[in-house]
Short mmCIF file of C-alpha atoms and ligand atoms in Angstrom, two decimals:
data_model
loop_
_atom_site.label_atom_id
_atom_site.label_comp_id
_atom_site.label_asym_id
_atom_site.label_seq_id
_atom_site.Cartn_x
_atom_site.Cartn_y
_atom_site.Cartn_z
CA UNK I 1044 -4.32 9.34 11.51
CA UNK I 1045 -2.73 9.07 8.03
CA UNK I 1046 -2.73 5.15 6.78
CA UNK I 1047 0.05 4.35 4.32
CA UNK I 1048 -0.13 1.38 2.21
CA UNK I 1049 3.41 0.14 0.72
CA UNK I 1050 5.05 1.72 3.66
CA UNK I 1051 8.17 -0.51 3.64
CA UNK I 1052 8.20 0.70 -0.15
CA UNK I 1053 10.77 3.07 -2.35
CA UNK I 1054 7.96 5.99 -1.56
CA UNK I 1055 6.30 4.66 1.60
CA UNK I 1056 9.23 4.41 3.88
CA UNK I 1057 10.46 8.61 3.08
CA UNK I 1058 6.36 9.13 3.09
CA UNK I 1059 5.97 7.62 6.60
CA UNK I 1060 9.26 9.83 7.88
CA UNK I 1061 7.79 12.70 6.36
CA UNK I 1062 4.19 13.10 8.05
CA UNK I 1063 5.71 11.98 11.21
CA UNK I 1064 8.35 14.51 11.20
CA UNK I 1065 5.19 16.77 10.33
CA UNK I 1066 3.45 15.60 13.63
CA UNK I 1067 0.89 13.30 11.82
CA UNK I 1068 -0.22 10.27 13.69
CA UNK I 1069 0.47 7.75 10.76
CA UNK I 1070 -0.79 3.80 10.52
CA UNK I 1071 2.18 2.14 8.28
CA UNK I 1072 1.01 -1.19 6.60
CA UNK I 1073 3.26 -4.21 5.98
CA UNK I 1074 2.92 -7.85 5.51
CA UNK I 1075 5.15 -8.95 8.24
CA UNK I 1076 5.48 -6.24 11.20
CA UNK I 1077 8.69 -8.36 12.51
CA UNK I 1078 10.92 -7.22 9.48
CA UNK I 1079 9.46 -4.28 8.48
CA UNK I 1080 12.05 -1.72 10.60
CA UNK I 1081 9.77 1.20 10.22
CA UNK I 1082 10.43 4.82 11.95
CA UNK I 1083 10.05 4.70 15.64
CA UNK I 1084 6.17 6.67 16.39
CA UNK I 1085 4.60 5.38 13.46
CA UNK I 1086 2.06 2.39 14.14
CA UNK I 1087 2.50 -0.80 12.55
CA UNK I 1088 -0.17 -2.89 11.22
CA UNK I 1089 -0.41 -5.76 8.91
CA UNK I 1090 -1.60 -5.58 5.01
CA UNK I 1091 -4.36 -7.76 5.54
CA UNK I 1092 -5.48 -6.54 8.19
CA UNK I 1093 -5.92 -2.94 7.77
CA UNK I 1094 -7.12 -1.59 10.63
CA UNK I 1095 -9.24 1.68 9.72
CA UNK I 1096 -10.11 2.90 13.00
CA UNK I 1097 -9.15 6.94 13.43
CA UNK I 1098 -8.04 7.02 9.85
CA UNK I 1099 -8.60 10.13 7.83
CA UNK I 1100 -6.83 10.02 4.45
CA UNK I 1101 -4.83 7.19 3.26
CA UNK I 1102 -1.97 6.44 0.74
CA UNK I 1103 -2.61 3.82 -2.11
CA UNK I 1104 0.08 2.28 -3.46
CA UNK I 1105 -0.57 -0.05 -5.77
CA UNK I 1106 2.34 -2.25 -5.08
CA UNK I 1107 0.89 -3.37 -2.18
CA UNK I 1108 -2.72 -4.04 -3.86
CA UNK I 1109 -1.90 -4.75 -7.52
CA UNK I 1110 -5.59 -5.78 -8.15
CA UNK I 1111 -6.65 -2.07 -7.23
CA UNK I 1112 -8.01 -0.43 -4.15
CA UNK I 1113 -11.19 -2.17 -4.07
CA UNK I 1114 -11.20 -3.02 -0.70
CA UNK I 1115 -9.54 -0.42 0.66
CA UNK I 1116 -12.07 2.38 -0.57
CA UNK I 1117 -14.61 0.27 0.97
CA UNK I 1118 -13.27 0.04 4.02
CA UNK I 1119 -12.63 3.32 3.97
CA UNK I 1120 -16.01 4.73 2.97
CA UNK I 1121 -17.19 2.29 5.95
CA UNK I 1122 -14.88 4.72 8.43
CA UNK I 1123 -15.65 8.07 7.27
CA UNK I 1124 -12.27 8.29 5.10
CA UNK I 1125 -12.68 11.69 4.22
CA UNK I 1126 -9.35 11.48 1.49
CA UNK I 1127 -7.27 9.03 -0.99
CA UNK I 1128 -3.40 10.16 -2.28
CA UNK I 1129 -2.80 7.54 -5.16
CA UNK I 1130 0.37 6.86 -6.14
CA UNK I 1131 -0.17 6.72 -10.17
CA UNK I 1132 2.05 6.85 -12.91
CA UNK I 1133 2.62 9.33 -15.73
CA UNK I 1134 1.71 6.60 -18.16
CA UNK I 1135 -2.18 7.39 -17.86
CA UNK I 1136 -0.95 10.38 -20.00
CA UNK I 1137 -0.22 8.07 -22.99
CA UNK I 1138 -2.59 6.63 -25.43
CA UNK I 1139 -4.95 4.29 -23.77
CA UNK I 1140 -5.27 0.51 -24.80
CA UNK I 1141 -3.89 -2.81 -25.12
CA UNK I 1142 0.03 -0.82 -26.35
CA UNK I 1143 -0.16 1.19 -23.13
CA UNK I 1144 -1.21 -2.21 -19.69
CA UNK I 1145 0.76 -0.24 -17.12
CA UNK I 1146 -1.01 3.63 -18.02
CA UNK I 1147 -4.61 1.44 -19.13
CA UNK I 1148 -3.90 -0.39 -15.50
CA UNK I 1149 -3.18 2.53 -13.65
CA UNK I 1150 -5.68 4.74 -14.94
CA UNK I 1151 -8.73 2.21 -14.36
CA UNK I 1152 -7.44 2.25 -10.27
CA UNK I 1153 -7.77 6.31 -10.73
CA UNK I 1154 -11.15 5.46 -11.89
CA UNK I 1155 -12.31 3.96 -9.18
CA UNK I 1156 -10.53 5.94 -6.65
CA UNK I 1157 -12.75 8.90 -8.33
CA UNK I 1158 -16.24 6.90 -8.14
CA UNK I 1159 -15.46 6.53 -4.20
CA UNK I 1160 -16.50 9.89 -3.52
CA UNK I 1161 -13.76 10.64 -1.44
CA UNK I 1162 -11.47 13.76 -2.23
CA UNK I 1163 -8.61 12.62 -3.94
CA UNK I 1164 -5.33 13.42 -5.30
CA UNK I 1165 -3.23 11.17 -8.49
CA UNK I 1166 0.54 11.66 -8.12
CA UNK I 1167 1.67 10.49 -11.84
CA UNK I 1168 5.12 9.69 -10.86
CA UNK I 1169 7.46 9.07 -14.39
CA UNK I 1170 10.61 6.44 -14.37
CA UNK I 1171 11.35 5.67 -10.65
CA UNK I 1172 15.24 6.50 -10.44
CA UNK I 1173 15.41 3.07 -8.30
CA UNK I 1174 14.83 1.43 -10.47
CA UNK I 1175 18.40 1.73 -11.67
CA UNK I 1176 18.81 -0.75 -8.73
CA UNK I 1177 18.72 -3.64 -10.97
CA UNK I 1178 22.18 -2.78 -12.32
CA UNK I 1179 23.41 -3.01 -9.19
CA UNK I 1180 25.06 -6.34 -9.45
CA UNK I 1181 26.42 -6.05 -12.92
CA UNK I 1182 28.24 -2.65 -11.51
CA UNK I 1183 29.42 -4.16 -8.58
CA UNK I 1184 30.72 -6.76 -10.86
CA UNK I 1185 32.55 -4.01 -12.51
CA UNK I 1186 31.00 -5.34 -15.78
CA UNK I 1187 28.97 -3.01 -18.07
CA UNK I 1188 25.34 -2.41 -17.53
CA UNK I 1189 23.60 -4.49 -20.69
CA UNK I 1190 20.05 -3.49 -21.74
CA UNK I 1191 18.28 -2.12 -24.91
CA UNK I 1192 18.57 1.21 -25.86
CA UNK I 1193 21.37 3.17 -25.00
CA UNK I 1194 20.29 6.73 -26.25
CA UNK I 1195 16.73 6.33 -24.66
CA UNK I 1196 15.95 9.21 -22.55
CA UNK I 1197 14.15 9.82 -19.53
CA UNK I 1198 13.58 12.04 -16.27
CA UNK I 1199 14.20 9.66 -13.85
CA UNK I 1200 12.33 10.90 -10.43
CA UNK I 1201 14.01 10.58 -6.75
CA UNK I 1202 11.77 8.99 -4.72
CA UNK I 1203 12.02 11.05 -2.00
CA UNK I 1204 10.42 13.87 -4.44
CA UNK I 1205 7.62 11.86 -4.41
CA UNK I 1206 7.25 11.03 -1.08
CA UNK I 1207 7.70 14.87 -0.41
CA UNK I 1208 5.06 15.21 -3.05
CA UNK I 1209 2.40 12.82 -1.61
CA UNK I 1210 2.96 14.42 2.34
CA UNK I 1211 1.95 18.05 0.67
CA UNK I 1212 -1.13 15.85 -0.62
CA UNK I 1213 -2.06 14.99 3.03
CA UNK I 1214 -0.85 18.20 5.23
CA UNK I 1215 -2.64 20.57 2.60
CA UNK I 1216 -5.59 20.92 0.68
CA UNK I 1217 -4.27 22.59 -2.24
CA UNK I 1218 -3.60 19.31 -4.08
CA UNK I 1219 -7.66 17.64 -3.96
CA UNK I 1220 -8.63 16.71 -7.33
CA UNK I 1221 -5.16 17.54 -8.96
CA UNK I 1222 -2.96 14.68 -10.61
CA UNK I 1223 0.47 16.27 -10.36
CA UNK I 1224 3.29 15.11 -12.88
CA UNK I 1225 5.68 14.10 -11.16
CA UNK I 1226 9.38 13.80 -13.08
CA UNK I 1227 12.97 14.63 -12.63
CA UNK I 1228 14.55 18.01 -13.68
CA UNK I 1229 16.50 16.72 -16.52
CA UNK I 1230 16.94 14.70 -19.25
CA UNK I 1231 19.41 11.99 -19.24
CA UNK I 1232 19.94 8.79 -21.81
CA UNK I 1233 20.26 5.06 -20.11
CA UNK I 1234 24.20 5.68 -20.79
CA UNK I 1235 24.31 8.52 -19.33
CA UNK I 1236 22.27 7.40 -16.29
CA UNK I 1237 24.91 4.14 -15.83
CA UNK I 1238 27.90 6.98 -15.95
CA UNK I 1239 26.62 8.81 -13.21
CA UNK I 1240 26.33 6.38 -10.85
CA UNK I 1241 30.08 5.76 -12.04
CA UNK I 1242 30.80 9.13 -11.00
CA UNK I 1243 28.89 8.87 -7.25
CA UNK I 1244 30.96 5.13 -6.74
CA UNK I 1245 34.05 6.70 -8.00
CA UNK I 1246 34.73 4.01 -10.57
CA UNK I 1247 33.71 4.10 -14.55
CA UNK I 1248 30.72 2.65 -15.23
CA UNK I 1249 29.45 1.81 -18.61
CA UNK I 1250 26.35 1.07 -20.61
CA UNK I 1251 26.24 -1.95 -23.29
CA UNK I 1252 23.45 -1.94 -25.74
CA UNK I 1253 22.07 -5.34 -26.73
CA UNK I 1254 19.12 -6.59 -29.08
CA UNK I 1255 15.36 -5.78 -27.38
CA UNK I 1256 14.79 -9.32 -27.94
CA UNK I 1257 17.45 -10.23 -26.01
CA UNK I 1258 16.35 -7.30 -23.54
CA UNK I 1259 13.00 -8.74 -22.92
CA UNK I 1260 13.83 -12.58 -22.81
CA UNK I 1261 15.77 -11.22 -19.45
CA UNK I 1262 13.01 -8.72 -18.17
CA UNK I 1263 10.25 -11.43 -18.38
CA UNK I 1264 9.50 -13.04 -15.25
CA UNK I 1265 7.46 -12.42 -11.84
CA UNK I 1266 5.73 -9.46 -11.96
CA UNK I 1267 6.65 -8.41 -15.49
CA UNK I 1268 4.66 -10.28 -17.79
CA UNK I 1269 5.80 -10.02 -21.53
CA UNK I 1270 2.82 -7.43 -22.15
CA UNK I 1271 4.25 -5.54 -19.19
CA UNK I 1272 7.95 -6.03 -20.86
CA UNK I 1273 7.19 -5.26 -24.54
CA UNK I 1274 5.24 -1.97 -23.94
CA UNK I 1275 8.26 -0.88 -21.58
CA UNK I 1276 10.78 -1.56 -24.75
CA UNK I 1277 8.12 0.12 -26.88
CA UNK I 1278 8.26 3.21 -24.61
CA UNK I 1279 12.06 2.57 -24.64
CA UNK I 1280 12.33 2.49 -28.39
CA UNK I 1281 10.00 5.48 -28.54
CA UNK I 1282 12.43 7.33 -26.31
CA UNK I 1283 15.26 7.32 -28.82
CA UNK I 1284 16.65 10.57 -29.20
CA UNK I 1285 13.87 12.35 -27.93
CA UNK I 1286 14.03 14.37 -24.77
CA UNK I 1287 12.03 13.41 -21.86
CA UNK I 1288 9.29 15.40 -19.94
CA UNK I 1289 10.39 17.84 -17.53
CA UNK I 1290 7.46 19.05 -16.07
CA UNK I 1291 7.35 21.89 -13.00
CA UNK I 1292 5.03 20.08 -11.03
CA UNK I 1293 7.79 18.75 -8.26
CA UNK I 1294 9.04 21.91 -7.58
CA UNK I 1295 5.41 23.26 -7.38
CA UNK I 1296 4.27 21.16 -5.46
CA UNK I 1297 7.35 20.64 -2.67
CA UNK I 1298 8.62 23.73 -2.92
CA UNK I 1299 12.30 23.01 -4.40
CA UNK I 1300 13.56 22.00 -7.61
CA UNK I 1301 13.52 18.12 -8.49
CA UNK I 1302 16.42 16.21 -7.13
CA UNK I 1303 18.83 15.29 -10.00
CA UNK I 1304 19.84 11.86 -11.04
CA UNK I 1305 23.44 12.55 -9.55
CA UNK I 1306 21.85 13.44 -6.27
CA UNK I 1307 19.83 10.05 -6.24
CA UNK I 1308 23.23 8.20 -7.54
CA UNK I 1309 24.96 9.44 -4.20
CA UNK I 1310 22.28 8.96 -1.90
CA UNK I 1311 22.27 5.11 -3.57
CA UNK I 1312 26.42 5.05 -3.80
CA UNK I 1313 26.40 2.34 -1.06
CA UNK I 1314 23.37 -0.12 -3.16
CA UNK I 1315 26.03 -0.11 -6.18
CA UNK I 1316 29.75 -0.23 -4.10
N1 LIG J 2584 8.81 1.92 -10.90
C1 LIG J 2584 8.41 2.92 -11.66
O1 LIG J 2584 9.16 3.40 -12.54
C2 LIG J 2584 7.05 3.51 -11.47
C3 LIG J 2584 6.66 4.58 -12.29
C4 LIG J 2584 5.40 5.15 -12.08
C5 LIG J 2584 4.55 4.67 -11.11
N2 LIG J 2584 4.95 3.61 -10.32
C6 LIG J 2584 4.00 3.11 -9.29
O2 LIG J 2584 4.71 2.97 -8.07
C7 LIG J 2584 4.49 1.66 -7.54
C8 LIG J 2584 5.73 1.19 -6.81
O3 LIG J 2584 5.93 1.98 -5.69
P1 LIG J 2584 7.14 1.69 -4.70
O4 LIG J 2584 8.40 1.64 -5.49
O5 LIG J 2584 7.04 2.63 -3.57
O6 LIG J 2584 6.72 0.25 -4.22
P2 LIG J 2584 7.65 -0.93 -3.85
O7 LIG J 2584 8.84 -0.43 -3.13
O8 LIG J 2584 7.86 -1.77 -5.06
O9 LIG J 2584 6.67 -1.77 -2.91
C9 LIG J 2584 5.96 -1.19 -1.85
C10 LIG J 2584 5.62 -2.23 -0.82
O10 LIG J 2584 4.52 -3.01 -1.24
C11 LIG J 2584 4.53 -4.23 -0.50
N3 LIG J 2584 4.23 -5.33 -1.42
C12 LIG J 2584 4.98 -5.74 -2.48
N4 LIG J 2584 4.38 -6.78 -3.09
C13 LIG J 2584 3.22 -7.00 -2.42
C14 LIG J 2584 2.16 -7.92 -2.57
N5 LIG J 2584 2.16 -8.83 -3.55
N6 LIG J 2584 1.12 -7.87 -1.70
C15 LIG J 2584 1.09 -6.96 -0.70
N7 LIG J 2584 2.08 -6.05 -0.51
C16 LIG J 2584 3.12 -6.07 -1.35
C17 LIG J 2584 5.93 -4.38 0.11
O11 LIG J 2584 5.79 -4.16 1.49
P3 LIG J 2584 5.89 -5.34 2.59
O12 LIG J 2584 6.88 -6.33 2.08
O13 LIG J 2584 6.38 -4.61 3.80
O14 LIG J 2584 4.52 -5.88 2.73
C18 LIG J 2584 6.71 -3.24 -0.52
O15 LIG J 2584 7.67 -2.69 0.34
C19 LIG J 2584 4.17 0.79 -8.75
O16 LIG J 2584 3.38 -0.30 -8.33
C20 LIG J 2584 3.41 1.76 -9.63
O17 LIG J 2584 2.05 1.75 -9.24
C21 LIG J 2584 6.18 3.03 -10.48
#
């Protein structure tokens, strides 16, 4: 039995698919089992719950446990967990400290996950390509996209690629103790990005650069705290210009090349019509 945590997620939803369609027995965790319209054969459970009974390996995903996988790993060890896929991020690869919350954050939860003593694997996942969801409404709109930092460019990843990515974690052993990279296979600026979901809706879209300040005033809120925001428009701003990080671990790993930005814009046409 493979537990997933974040199942209703970007990643955990294509994860959960994937292992079943691999014949895994798979425990899917949500905070509300009534809503959660997960694949029919995997089991449901609730977040706070947990239930670790059968489990061999499970997924963290730290969007279901922002404070870090404390109590999972303890539970865990309790049940004769024998292995931990983390979904990480490639910002543990950048300079560590106070500039850097989200790699600092991330890489402290790797920590941890190592000290368990379970086998382990650290998928360092770069810009999620959903998150171009949040221009959703201002392309529905038919307005322009507005954010900072037009010619910023990044290697957005599909996030079925790393889903694909974390199932080879759990149905072989040829990932323990390896902390894949896990980016798209090309490198596109934000205007680009906005044009080609243009292209997959059939309609122009366009991408209107505005003042950082202005940027983060709209970022800030919930989740993204204004240490979160700046050190995204510092990354941004660093980004200028500079081609993004294509690295060959997707393809290693799943066995295909990367899916590309326009393939993600199609599969995504109907979140933006
Ligand atoms: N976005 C990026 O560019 C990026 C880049 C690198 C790494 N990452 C990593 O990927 C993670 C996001 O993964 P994702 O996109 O698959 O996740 P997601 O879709 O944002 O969320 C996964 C699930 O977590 C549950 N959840 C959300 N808030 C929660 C809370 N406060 N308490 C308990 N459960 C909660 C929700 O499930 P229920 O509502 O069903 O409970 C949600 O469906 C980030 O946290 C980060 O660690 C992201």
């Amino acid at each position: 039995m493979i537990l997933i945590t974040g199942a209703t997620g970007n990643v955990g939803r294509h994860l959960v698919t994937a292992l079943l369609d691999a014949g895994e027995k798979v425990r899917a965790l949500t905070r509300d089992p009534a809503t959660a319209s997960l694949p029919e054969g995997a089991e449901v459970a609730r977040t706070d719950e947990m239930p670790m009974d059968d489990v061999e390996a499970v997924f963290f995903n730290p969007a279901a446990s922002w404070n870090g996988p404390g109590e999972l790993l303890e539970k865990a060890a309790a049940h004769g967990v024998r292995r931990v896929v983390m979904l990480s991020s490639l910002a543990c690869t950048y300079e560590e400290g106070p500039a850097n919350p989200i790699g600092t954050h991330h890489l402290k939860m790797e920590r941890e996950v190592e000290a368990s003593g379970l086998e382990w694997t650290f998928l360092r996942p770069g810009l999620f390509a959903t998150n171009s969801l949040v221009w959703a409404d201002q392309i529905r709109n038919g307005g322009a996209v507005q954010g900072a930092y037009a010619e910023a460019q990044f290697s957005p990843t599909h996030e079925r690629d790393i889903a694909d990515a974390a199932a080879q974690a759990f149905l072989t052993d040829d990932h323990v103790g390896a902390k894949p990279l896990l980016t798209g296979p090309e490198s596109l600026t934000h205007a680009e990005m906005v044009a080609t979901v243009g292209e997959a809706i059939g309609r122009p879209a366009r991408f209107e650069e505005i003042a950082p300040e202005v940027a983060r005033e709209r970022m800030v809120g919930g989740h993204m705290t204004p240490q979160i925001a700046d050190s995204i428009l510092r990354m941004q701003a660093a980004a200028v210009g500079v081609p993004a990080l294509i690295a060959p671990d997707v393809e290693r790993v799943i066995g295909h090349p990367a899916r590309t930005f326009a393939q993600w814009a199609a599969d995504h046409a109907a979140d933006f019509s």
